[in-house]
Amino acid sequence: MAVDVIMPQMGESIFEGTITRWLKKPGDRVERDEPLFEISTDKVDAEIPAPSAGVLKEIKVTEGQTVPIQTVVAVIDAAGAVGAASAPAVPAAAPVPPPAREKAAAPKGAGAPPAPAAPSPVPVPAPPAASAPVASPAPPASRGNGQKIRSSPLVRKLAKEHNVDLAAVEGSGAGGRISKKDILAAAASGGARPAAPAAPSAGAPSVSPVAPPPGGGAIAHPALENAVPRERIYFGNYEAQPMSVMRQRIAEHMVASKHVSPHVYSIDEADMTKIARIRERSKAAFEAKYATKLTFMPFFVRACVEGLRAFPTVNASADAATVVLHREINVGIAVALDWGLIVPVLKDAEEKNFLGLARGINDLAERARAKKLKPEEVQESTFSITNPGVYGGLMGLPVINQPNVAILGIGAIQKRPLVIEDAIAIRSVVYLTLSYDHRVVDGAVAHQFVGKVKAYLEGWSEDIL
């Protein structure tokens, strides 16, 4: 029995991934949940496990290719017969005749669709000849009446570069989402929009407004689009390094977040002296008793849980004109890697005691650095925390991790003089910075939330042993 291996979704706002390395080759035996290939997105570099035991029969997507989620990237012969799998174990560079003809018909130039040889659960566009619906006038009319255009920041950027009107493109992805291949097919078939200056000739206003896409998506502001020149001039001594796939995805995700969410910041400082003393006297016993390290992070997560319970608006997401208030508290915790940054998610933090928080945080961080995270472990965050303080940063203004509406930045815990009851004392102090989406969270709520976190940290009373 043939089992399809699909590109998983590694986050709420991730709709495509890049295969960076295959860990097996056609004909190799694989076990269920054994690492099969590595992918890169803006949220995570991860090893993807095999969905079934058997023999890797075929690789459909080669290293370096970016494909939408749910695309079939390989096929496993679950029967496990090595002899049966040896015949079709053909490298991706030498496809069978039908895919070869499709490949020849694909548009020239970089970014041509890989034309998979077998159907996938979510249809992937065929060569440009199959993109005739782009010219139909029906999609723009219906979308003009309020239907949401579903696309990623990468797709919108690509559409602008190829002068393609997103409203005229019929998306082939899940729920009608427009993919990179849809844009390339539309551009190759002449589905470009008319030149912008031609429209306002009949008495239009002299200032051309930038219309937001239906559904409250990001606004394509010309100043942002033109901020980075397409041609760069290099001079003097330099080293030019191409961005990794993960770095490119992080860049797209951060730009989209700043574009969509009006960022506002609330800053306060918390006296961590009591917690610092508790940790210092308890960390050896804690590690010996529970076989896990005692860091400051579970203290901060516990305080944030109490703050989110008191102010649920901060534990929310924004979806166009709807505010989604989450009942569960899933805390995304940023983990710095040598090759980028990922945000694994500690699920149901409100149900965990201090030990559960400590073990969960340490486990996620260790497996993130070893590329052992599962797809569901980087999804469904409702609030995020980043900790630049471990590298000595006094404070930071972090970018909101979409689709959250807030992220807490934790600075370095340092000893500083404080005035306490009209006396100067040396205390361990930390700056807390909350970045929040002003569409959903107002300043009063944000400051009250930070105040609640501060009060819980300074008045810590929970026994950790």
Tab-separated table of C-alpha atoms in Angstrom:
chain	number	residue	atom	x	y	z
A	1	MET	CA	0.000	0.000	0.000
A	2	ALA	CA	1.361	3.413	-0.970
A	3	VAL	CA	1.347	6.087	1.758
A	4	ASP	CA	1.669	9.748	0.764
A	5	VAL	CA	4.101	11.955	2.663
A	6	ILE	CA	2.750	15.523	2.767
A	7	MET	CA	4.210	18.930	3.542
A	8	PRO	CA	2.915	19.681	7.066
A	9	GLN	CA	1.650	23.020	8.326
A	10	MET	CA	4.140	24.317	10.891
A	11	GLY	CA	2.126	27.265	12.179
A	12	GLU	CA	-1.161	29.115	11.860
A	13	SER	CA	0.157	31.601	9.299
A	14	ILE	CA	2.399	29.155	7.423
A	15	PHE	CA	1.044	27.854	4.122
A	16	GLU	CA	4.208	26.610	2.422
A	17	GLY	CA	7.555	25.110	3.339
A	18	THR	CA	10.955	24.482	1.803
A	19	ILE	CA	12.603	21.072	1.866
A	20	THR	CA	16.198	21.685	2.884
A	21	ARG	CA	17.460	18.098	3.138
A	22	TRP	CA	16.282	14.552	2.549
A	23	LEU	CA	17.534	12.184	5.258
A	24	LYS	CA	16.628	9.109	3.208
A	25	LYS	CA	16.895	8.241	-0.469
A	26	PRO	CA	14.568	6.177	-2.671
A	27	GLY	CA	14.851	2.519	-1.806
A	28	ASP	CA	15.803	3.116	1.836
A	29	ARG	CA	13.881	1.415	4.608
A	30	VAL	CA	12.147	3.831	7.024
A	31	GLU	CA	10.400	3.262	10.330
A	32	ARG	CA	7.281	5.084	11.487
A	33	ASP	CA	8.186	8.424	13.158
A	34	GLU	CA	11.799	8.129	11.969
A	35	PRO	CA	13.116	11.510	10.666
A	36	LEU	CA	12.575	11.538	6.897
A	37	PHE	CA	13.368	15.082	5.733
A	38	GLU	CA	14.089	18.576	7.034
A	39	ILE	CA	12.008	21.635	6.222
A	40	SER	CA	12.431	25.342	6.776
A	41	THR	CA	9.699	27.931	7.379
A	42	ASP	CA	9.620	31.335	9.046
A	43	LYS	CA	8.798	29.663	12.364
A	44	VAL	CA	10.887	26.547	12.533
A	45	ASP	CA	13.567	24.380	11.008
A	46	ALA	CA	12.382	20.877	11.794
A	47	GLU	CA	12.842	17.218	11.007
A	48	ILE	CA	9.613	15.699	9.686
A	49	PRO	CA	8.981	12.077	10.685
A	50	ALA	CA	7.808	9.336	8.351
A	51	PRO	CA	4.035	8.759	8.617
A	52	SER	CA	4.426	5.021	8.097
A	53	ALA	CA	6.997	2.242	8.138
A	54	GLY	CA	8.083	0.832	4.805
A	55	VAL	CA	10.377	1.676	1.911
A	56	LEU	CA	10.775	5.168	0.483
A	57	LYS	CA	9.394	4.584	-2.982
A	58	GLU	CA	9.620	8.012	-4.576
A	59	ILE	CA	10.737	11.569	-3.826
A	60	LYS	CA	8.493	14.077	-5.593
A	61	VAL	CA	9.960	17.369	-4.307
A	62	THR	CA	13.696	17.890	-4.399
A	63	GLU	CA	15.886	19.744	-1.915
A	64	GLY	CA	15.556	23.510	-2.135
A	65	GLN	CA	12.020	23.492	-3.541
A	66	THR	CA	9.201	25.409	-1.802
A	67	VAL	CA	5.714	23.892	-2.007
A	68	PRO	CA	2.323	24.588	-0.368
A	69	ILE	CA	1.222	22.679	2.694
A	70	GLN	CA	-0.561	19.377	2.031
A	71	THR	CA	1.502	18.859	-1.136
A	72	VAL	CA	2.637	15.243	-1.571
A	73	VAL	CA	6.436	15.357	-1.336
A	74	ALA	CA	7.174	11.615	-1.315
A	75	VAL	CA	5.579	8.175	-1.362
A	76	ILE	CA	6.302	5.304	1.036
A	77	ASP	CA	5.595	1.691	0.131
A	78	ALA	CA	4.020	0.581	3.403
A	79	ALA	CA	4.245	-3.083	2.386
A	80	GLY	CA	7.943	-2.757	3.033
A	81	ALA	CA	9.013	-4.998	0.158
A	82	VAL	CA	12.471	-3.862	-0.812
A	83	GLY	CA	12.269	-5.679	-4.089
A	84	ALA	CA	9.014	-3.947	-5.024
A	85	ALA	CA	10.420	-0.552	-4.128
A	86	SER	CA	13.734	-0.938	-5.931
A	87	ALA	CA	12.275	-0.653	-9.422
A	88	PRO	CA	10.455	2.672	-9.010
A	89	ALA	CA	13.187	4.187	-6.855
A	90	VAL	CA	14.043	6.786	-9.460
A	91	PRO	CA	15.778	10.004	-8.365
A	92	ALA	CA	13.786	13.194	-8.813
A	93	ALA	CA	16.254	14.356	-11.483
A	94	ALA	CA	15.162	11.554	-13.821
A	95	PRO	CA	11.339	11.489	-13.783
A	96	VAL	CA	9.185	9.148	-15.798
A	97	PRO	CA	7.994	10.409	-19.228
A	98	PRO	CA	4.621	12.070	-18.293
A	99	PRO	CA	6.123	14.407	-15.654
A	100	ALA	CA	8.975	15.138	-18.056
A	101	ARG	CA	6.505	16.424	-20.688
A	102	GLU	CA	4.726	18.526	-18.036
A	103	LYS	CA	8.025	19.965	-16.951
A	104	ALA	CA	8.840	20.937	-20.501
A	105	ALA	CA	5.558	22.815	-20.772
A	106	ALA	CA	6.130	24.789	-17.581
A	107	PRO	CA	7.012	28.482	-17.773
A	108	LYS	CA	10.663	29.302	-18.244
A	109	GLY	CA	12.737	30.890	-15.545
A	110	ALA	CA	13.199	30.397	-11.839
A	111	GLY	CA	10.159	29.567	-9.776
A	112	ALA	CA	8.435	27.271	-12.313
A	113	PRO	CA	6.090	24.818	-10.600
A	114	PRO	CA	7.543	21.375	-9.899
A	115	ALA	CA	4.458	19.656	-11.483
A	116	PRO	CA	4.078	16.694	-9.130
A	117	ALA	CA	3.466	13.365	-10.833
A	118	ALA	CA	0.594	12.309	-8.568
A	119	PRO	CA	-2.426	14.221	-7.225
A	120	SER	CA	-2.155	15.687	-3.740
A	121	PRO	CA	-4.888	16.301	-1.143
A	122	VAL	CA	-4.799	20.023	-1.989
A	123	PRO	CA	-4.691	20.601	-5.779
A	124	VAL	CA	-1.404	22.048	-7.011
A	125	PRO	CA	-1.668	24.096	-10.229
A	126	ALA	CA	-0.665	22.368	-13.449
A	127	PRO	CA	1.322	24.120	-16.222
A	128	PRO	CA	0.115	27.552	-17.436
A	129	ALA	CA	-2.312	26.022	-19.922
A	130	ALA	CA	-4.530	24.999	-16.993
A	131	SER	CA	-4.751	28.541	-15.605
A	132	ALA	CA	-7.460	29.787	-17.981
A	133	PRO	CA	-9.841	30.748	-15.111
A	134	VAL	CA	-7.521	33.677	-14.341
A	135	ALA	CA	-9.002	35.637	-17.262
A	136	SER	CA	-12.584	35.151	-16.051
A	137	PRO	CA	-14.226	38.360	-14.812
A	138	ALA	CA	-16.310	36.534	-12.169
A	139	PRO	CA	-13.720	36.271	-9.360
A	140	PRO	CA	-12.982	40.040	-9.175
A	141	ALA	CA	-16.722	40.831	-9.023
A	142	SER	CA	-17.453	38.394	-6.233
A	143	ARG	CA	-14.375	39.366	-4.261
A	144	GLY	CA	-15.238	42.999	-4.674
A	145	ASN	CA	-18.419	42.203	-2.734
A	146	GLY	CA	-16.437	41.217	0.337
A	147	GLN	CA	-15.041	37.729	-0.252
A	148	LYS	CA	-11.676	37.399	1.476
A	149	ILE	CA	-8.585	37.009	-0.690
A	150	ARG	CA	-6.443	34.400	1.055
A	151	SER	CA	-2.712	34.753	0.396
A	152	SER	CA	0.618	35.010	2.193
A	153	PRO	CA	2.958	38.046	2.279
A	154	LEU	CA	5.284	36.211	-0.128
A	155	VAL	CA	2.454	35.702	-2.616
A	156	ARG	CA	1.402	39.352	-2.416
A	157	LYS	CA	4.957	40.489	-3.024
A	158	LEU	CA	5.293	38.115	-5.972
A	159	ALA	CA	2.002	39.336	-7.427
A	160	LYS	CA	3.215	42.928	-7.309
A	161	GLU	CA	6.513	42.012	-8.975
A	162	HIS	CA	4.694	40.228	-11.813
A	163	ASN	CA	1.934	42.873	-12.048
A	164	VAL	CA	-0.796	40.318	-11.299
A	165	ASP	CA	-4.129	41.353	-9.767
A	166	LEU	CA	-4.800	39.013	-6.823
A	167	ALA	CA	-8.540	39.581	-7.149
A	168	ALA	CA	-8.415	38.019	-10.637
A	169	VAL	CA	-6.568	34.863	-9.543
A	170	GLU	CA	-8.469	31.718	-8.599
A	171	GLY	CA	-6.587	30.151	-5.689
A	172	SER	CA	-5.879	26.435	-5.840
A	173	GLY	CA	-4.963	26.009	-2.172
A	174	ALA	CA	-7.074	25.074	0.825
A	175	GLY	CA	-10.112	27.345	1.119
A	176	GLY	CA	-9.239	29.101	-2.136
A	177	ARG	CA	-5.836	30.295	-0.889
A	178	ILE	CA	-3.645	31.753	-3.627
A	179	SER	CA	-0.236	30.071	-3.862
A	180	LYS	CA	3.056	31.044	-5.434
A	181	LYS	CA	2.351	28.718	-8.351
A	182	ASP	CA	-1.000	30.397	-9.025
A	183	ILE	CA	0.781	33.747	-9.395
A	184	LEU	CA	3.454	32.320	-11.708
A	185	ALA	CA	0.798	30.626	-13.832
A	186	ALA	CA	-1.211	33.845	-14.053
A	187	ALA	CA	1.852	35.846	-15.049
A	188	ALA	CA	2.834	33.317	-17.732
A	189	SER	CA	-0.671	33.285	-19.217
A	190	GLY	CA	-0.901	37.049	-19.524
A	191	GLY	CA	-3.089	37.559	-16.439
A	192	ALA	CA	-1.401	40.846	-15.551
A	193	ARG	CA	-3.446	43.785	-14.408
A	194	PRO	CA	-3.564	47.020	-16.427
A	195	ALA	CA	-1.112	49.786	-15.735
A	196	ALA	CA	-2.015	51.749	-12.600
A	197	PRO	CA	-2.069	55.272	-14.166
A	198	ALA	CA	-4.798	54.340	-16.696
A	199	ALA	CA	-7.579	53.917	-14.094
A	200	PRO	CA	-7.886	57.401	-12.508
A	201	SER	CA	-8.088	59.302	-15.815
A	202	ALA	CA	-11.865	60.057	-15.525
A	203	GLY	CA	-11.862	62.666	-12.794
A	204	ALA	CA	-10.375	60.508	-10.066
A	205	PRO	CA	-8.840	62.179	-7.004
A	206	SER	CA	-5.260	63.323	-7.408
A	207	VAL	CA	-4.131	61.210	-4.441
A	208	SER	CA	-4.506	57.497	-5.138
A	209	PRO	CA	-5.447	55.649	-1.947
A	210	VAL	CA	-4.060	52.191	-1.218
A	211	ALA	CA	-7.077	49.934	-0.764
A	212	PRO	CA	-6.801	47.175	1.832
A	213	PRO	CA	-7.517	43.664	0.564
A	214	PRO	CA	-10.919	42.248	1.578
A	215	GLY	CA	-10.987	40.570	4.973
A	216	GLY	CA	-8.658	42.997	6.765
A	217	GLY	CA	-5.363	41.681	5.402
A	218	ALA	CA	-2.091	43.584	5.134
A	219	ILE	CA	-2.118	46.838	3.160
A	220	ALA	CA	0.467	46.936	0.388
A	221	HIS	CA	1.928	50.370	1.057
A	222	PRO	CA	4.081	51.676	-1.831
A	223	ALA	CA	6.647	53.150	0.543
A	224	LEU	CA	7.224	49.714	2.062
A	225	GLU	CA	7.319	47.942	-1.274
A	226	ASN	CA	9.916	50.370	-2.636
A	227	ALA	CA	11.993	50.621	0.515
A	228	VAL	CA	14.534	48.007	-0.628
A	229	PRO	CA	16.122	48.544	-4.050
A	230	ARG	CA	16.126	45.561	-6.375
A	231	GLU	CA	19.671	46.310	-7.540
A	232	ARG	CA	22.429	46.804	-5.021
A	233	ILE	CA	25.840	48.288	-5.508
A	234	TYR	CA	28.696	46.488	-3.778
A	235	PHE	CA	31.994	48.198	-3.158
A	236	GLY	CA	35.087	47.834	-1.022
A	237	ASN	CA	35.782	44.694	0.987
A	238	TYR	CA	32.648	42.689	1.620
A	239	GLU	CA	31.185	39.223	1.922
A	240	ALA	CA	27.760	38.668	0.367
A	241	GLN	CA	25.821	35.846	1.966
A	242	PRO	CA	22.422	34.713	0.685
A	243	MET	CA	19.705	34.540	3.328
A	244	SER	CA	18.820	31.054	4.456
A	245	VAL	CA	15.287	29.913	3.750
A	246	MET	CA	14.451	30.260	7.430
A	247	ARG	CA	15.876	33.808	7.517
A	248	GLN	CA	13.789	34.769	4.494
A	249	ARG	CA	10.633	33.399	6.081
A	250	ILE	CA	11.360	35.197	9.362
A	251	ALA	CA	11.806	38.435	7.406
A	252	GLU	CA	8.473	37.972	5.620
A	253	HIS	CA	6.667	37.114	8.868
A	254	MET	CA	8.092	40.111	10.740
A	255	VAL	CA	7.323	42.578	7.932
A	256	ALA	CA	3.787	41.222	7.699
A	257	SER	CA	3.313	41.565	11.467
A	258	LYS	CA	4.468	45.199	11.512
A	259	HIS	CA	2.305	45.852	8.455
A	260	VAL	CA	-0.876	44.362	9.912
A	261	SER	CA	-0.644	45.184	13.631
A	262	PRO	CA	-0.246	48.745	14.946
A	263	HIS	CA	2.448	48.089	17.558
A	264	VAL	CA	2.302	49.967	20.877
A	265	TYR	CA	4.564	49.326	23.882
A	266	SER	CA	4.168	49.328	27.674
A	267	ILE	CA	7.279	49.121	29.857
A	268	ASP	CA	7.611	48.500	33.578
A	269	GLU	CA	10.263	47.158	35.926
A	270	ALA	CA	9.863	44.355	38.437
A	271	ASP	CA	11.847	43.678	41.578
A	272	MET	CA	13.102	40.100	41.169
A	273	THR	CA	15.094	40.000	44.416
A	274	LYS	CA	12.796	37.526	46.145
A	275	ILE	CA	12.670	35.168	43.159
A	276	ALA	CA	16.433	35.453	42.589
A	277	ARG	CA	17.040	34.356	46.182
A	278	ILE	CA	14.543	31.480	45.906
A	279	ARG	CA	16.188	30.256	42.727
A	280	GLU	CA	19.707	30.554	44.107
A	281	ARG	CA	19.009	28.490	47.215
A	282	SER	CA	16.743	25.947	45.474
A	283	LYS	CA	18.241	25.267	42.024
A	284	ALA	CA	20.569	22.431	43.120
A	285	ALA	CA	17.859	20.647	45.098
A	286	PHE	CA	15.314	21.253	42.336
A	287	GLU	CA	17.543	19.688	39.675
A	288	ALA	CA	18.458	16.750	41.919
A	289	LYS	CA	14.837	16.068	42.828
A	290	TYR	CA	13.187	16.575	39.437
A	291	ALA	CA	16.057	16.057	36.957
A	292	THR	CA	15.387	19.357	35.206
A	293	LYS	CA	17.050	22.774	35.410
A	294	LEU	CA	15.550	25.626	37.371
A	295	THR	CA	15.610	28.769	35.215
A	296	PHE	CA	13.809	32.084	35.584
A	297	MET	CA	11.446	31.357	32.673
A	298	PRO	CA	8.830	29.274	34.580
A	299	PHE	CA	8.483	32.139	37.070
A	300	PHE	CA	7.706	34.538	34.215
A	301	VAL	CA	5.317	32.100	32.517
A	302	ARG	CA	3.449	31.522	35.770
A	303	ALA	CA	3.103	35.299	36.294
A	304	CYS	CA	1.905	35.753	32.689
A	305	VAL	CA	-0.721	33.038	33.147
A	306	GLU	CA	-2.151	34.974	36.097
A	307	GLY	CA	-2.074	38.188	34.063
A	308	LEU	CA	-3.834	36.575	31.094
A	309	ARG	CA	-6.515	35.141	33.373
A	310	ALA	CA	-7.181	38.614	34.716
A	311	PHE	CA	-7.083	40.324	31.302
A	312	PRO	CA	-8.285	37.853	28.640
A	313	THR	CA	-8.159	40.504	25.900
A	314	VAL	CA	-4.373	40.053	25.875
A	315	ASN	CA	-4.842	36.304	25.298
A	316	ALA	CA	-6.539	36.825	21.952
A	317	SER	CA	-6.232	36.869	18.166
A	318	ALA	CA	-7.574	39.304	15.583
A	319	ASP	CA	-9.400	37.971	12.536
A	320	ALA	CA	-10.557	40.873	10.346
A	321	ALA	CA	-13.408	42.484	12.328
A	322	THR	CA	-13.561	39.669	14.896
A	323	VAL	CA	-11.656	39.360	18.182
A	324	VAL	CA	-11.063	35.725	19.164
A	325	LEU	CA	-10.733	35.308	22.943
A	326	HIS	CA	-8.989	32.031	23.713
A	327	ARG	CA	-10.075	29.952	26.687
A	328	GLU	CA	-6.799	28.025	26.839
A	329	ILE	CA	-3.460	29.745	27.489
A	330	ASN	CA	-0.835	28.484	25.037
A	331	VAL	CA	2.440	30.318	25.569
A	332	GLY	CA	4.879	30.579	22.670
A	333	ILE	CA	8.445	30.867	23.981
A	334	ALA	CA	11.093	32.182	21.583
A	335	VAL	CA	14.196	29.973	21.363
A	336	ALA	CA	17.352	31.348	19.750
A	337	LEU	CA	19.200	28.941	17.450
A	338	ASP	CA	22.532	29.225	15.669
A	339	TRP	CA	20.617	29.387	12.380
A	340	GLY	CA	17.594	31.501	13.361
A	341	LEU	CA	14.730	31.758	15.820
A	342	ILE	CA	11.730	29.538	16.505
A	343	VAL	CA	8.749	29.781	18.846
A	344	PRO	CA	7.654	26.410	20.273
A	345	VAL	CA	4.358	26.490	22.147
A	346	LEU	CA	3.711	25.361	25.711
A	347	LYS	CA	0.086	24.218	25.506
A	348	ASP	CA	-2.470	24.617	28.312
A	349	ALA	CA	-0.082	26.501	30.591
A	350	GLU	CA	-2.984	27.429	32.876
A	351	GLU	CA	-3.376	23.749	33.836
A	352	LYS	CA	0.271	23.166	34.814
A	353	ASN	CA	1.900	23.587	38.217
A	354	PHE	CA	5.369	25.112	38.539
A	355	LEU	CA	7.159	21.795	37.944
A	356	GLY	CA	5.060	21.123	34.848
A	357	LEU	CA	5.940	24.552	33.459
A	358	ALA	CA	9.662	24.056	34.121
A	359	ARG	CA	9.761	20.609	32.519
A	360	GLY	CA	7.681	21.687	29.539
A	361	ILE	CA	9.819	24.758	28.831
A	362	ASN	CA	13.119	22.869	29.085
A	363	ASP	CA	11.848	20.015	26.927
A	364	LEU	CA	10.638	22.320	24.142
A	365	ALA	CA	13.899	24.290	24.126
A	366	GLU	CA	16.063	21.162	23.968
A	367	ARG	CA	14.072	19.581	21.161
A	368	ALA	CA	13.933	22.868	19.243
A	369	ARG	CA	17.732	23.017	19.167
A	370	ALA	CA	17.869	19.358	18.100
A	371	LYS	CA	15.242	19.893	15.334
A	372	LYS	CA	12.939	17.386	17.030
A	373	LEU	CA	9.808	19.523	17.336
A	374	LYS	CA	6.548	18.181	15.962
A	375	PRO	CA	4.372	20.362	13.689
A	376	GLU	CA	1.682	20.787	16.337
A	377	GLU	CA	4.273	22.082	18.822
A	378	VAL	CA	4.761	25.350	16.906
A	379	GLN	CA	1.054	26.003	16.384
A	380	GLU	CA	-1.848	27.559	18.290
A	381	SER	CA	0.034	29.999	20.513
A	382	THR	CA	-2.240	32.556	22.184
A	383	PHE	CA	0.513	34.706	23.744
A	384	SER	CA	4.300	34.841	23.345
A	385	ILE	CA	7.381	35.561	25.457
A	386	THR	CA	10.886	36.425	24.285
A	387	ASN	CA	13.889	36.723	26.594
A	388	PRO	CA	16.739	38.831	25.155
A	389	GLY	CA	17.895	39.378	28.736
A	390	VAL	CA	19.821	36.097	28.703
A	391	TYR	CA	22.226	37.788	26.276
A	392	GLY	CA	22.539	40.916	28.402
A	393	GLY	CA	19.876	43.003	26.711
A	394	LEU	CA	18.484	45.604	29.098
A	395	MET	CA	15.148	45.720	27.249
A	396	GLY	CA	13.722	45.223	23.771
A	397	LEU	CA	10.644	46.060	21.726
A	398	PRO	CA	9.714	42.694	20.222
A	399	VAL	CA	7.574	42.222	17.118
A	400	ILE	CA	4.221	40.535	17.739
A	401	ASN	CA	4.125	36.861	16.784
A	402	GLN	CA	1.046	36.626	14.555
A	403	PRO	CA	-1.767	35.821	15.069
A	404	ASN	CA	-1.223	36.817	18.729
A	405	VAL	CA	-2.048	40.349	19.829
A	406	ALA	CA	0.765	40.677	22.382
A	407	ILE	CA	4.284	39.530	23.223
A	408	LEU	CA	6.262	40.095	26.424
A	409	GLY	CA	9.950	40.956	26.227
A	410	ILE	CA	12.081	40.128	29.300
A	411	GLY	CA	15.284	42.079	29.846
A	412	ALA	CA	18.385	41.214	31.839
A	413	ILE	CA	18.018	40.730	35.588
A	414	GLN	CA	20.543	43.164	37.026
A	415	LYS	CA	21.326	44.597	40.441
A	416	ARG	CA	20.422	48.287	40.583
A	417	PRO	CA	19.721	50.852	43.313
A	418	LEU	CA	16.013	51.295	44.087
A	419	VAL	CA	14.202	53.589	46.474
A	420	ILE	CA	12.269	51.444	48.955
A	421	GLU	CA	10.339	53.221	51.715
A	422	ASP	CA	12.498	56.339	51.407
A	423	ALA	CA	15.708	54.320	51.538
A	424	ILE	CA	18.072	53.302	48.763
A	425	ALA	CA	18.584	49.544	48.440
A	426	ILE	CA	20.376	47.297	45.959
A	427	ARG	CA	17.821	45.028	44.294
A	428	SER	CA	17.693	42.553	41.386
A	429	VAL	CA	15.514	44.300	38.801
A	430	VAL	CA	14.194	43.393	35.339
A	431	TYR	CA	12.483	45.449	32.655
A	432	LEU	CA	9.260	43.989	31.242
A	433	THR	CA	8.217	45.218	27.791
A	434	LEU	CA	4.806	44.380	26.353
A	435	SER	CA	4.307	44.873	22.610
A	436	TYR	CA	0.610	44.825	21.810
A	437	ASP	CA	-1.746	45.217	18.874
A	438	HIS	CA	-3.670	48.449	19.366
A	439	ARG	CA	-6.532	47.139	17.202
A	440	VAL	CA	-7.467	44.854	20.087
A	441	VAL	CA	-5.623	45.931	23.237
A	442	ASP	CA	-5.849	49.440	24.671
A	443	GLY	CA	-3.133	51.108	26.703
A	444	ALA	CA	-5.051	50.888	29.969
A	445	VAL	CA	-5.477	47.129	29.644
A	446	ALA	CA	-1.854	46.657	28.584
A	447	HIS	CA	-0.490	48.575	31.598
A	448	GLN	CA	-2.811	46.730	33.966
A	449	PHE	CA	-1.650	43.403	32.535
A	450	VAL	CA	2.023	44.304	32.992
A	451	GLY	CA	1.213	45.548	36.495
A	452	LYS	CA	-0.416	42.209	37.325
A	453	VAL	CA	2.656	40.307	36.092
A	454	LYS	CA	4.934	42.611	38.101
A	455	ALA	CA	2.879	42.211	41.282
A	456	TYR	CA	2.843	38.409	41.005
A	457	LEU	CA	6.623	38.270	40.525
A	458	GLU	CA	7.375	40.636	43.402
A	459	GLY	CA	4.966	38.887	45.761
A	460	TRP	CA	5.894	35.315	44.810
A	461	SER	CA	4.476	32.853	47.361
A	462	GLU	CA	4.348	29.497	45.563
A	463	ASP	CA	6.494	26.642	46.894
A	464	ILE	CA	8.621	25.234	44.062
A	465	LEU	CA	10.032	22.138	45.812
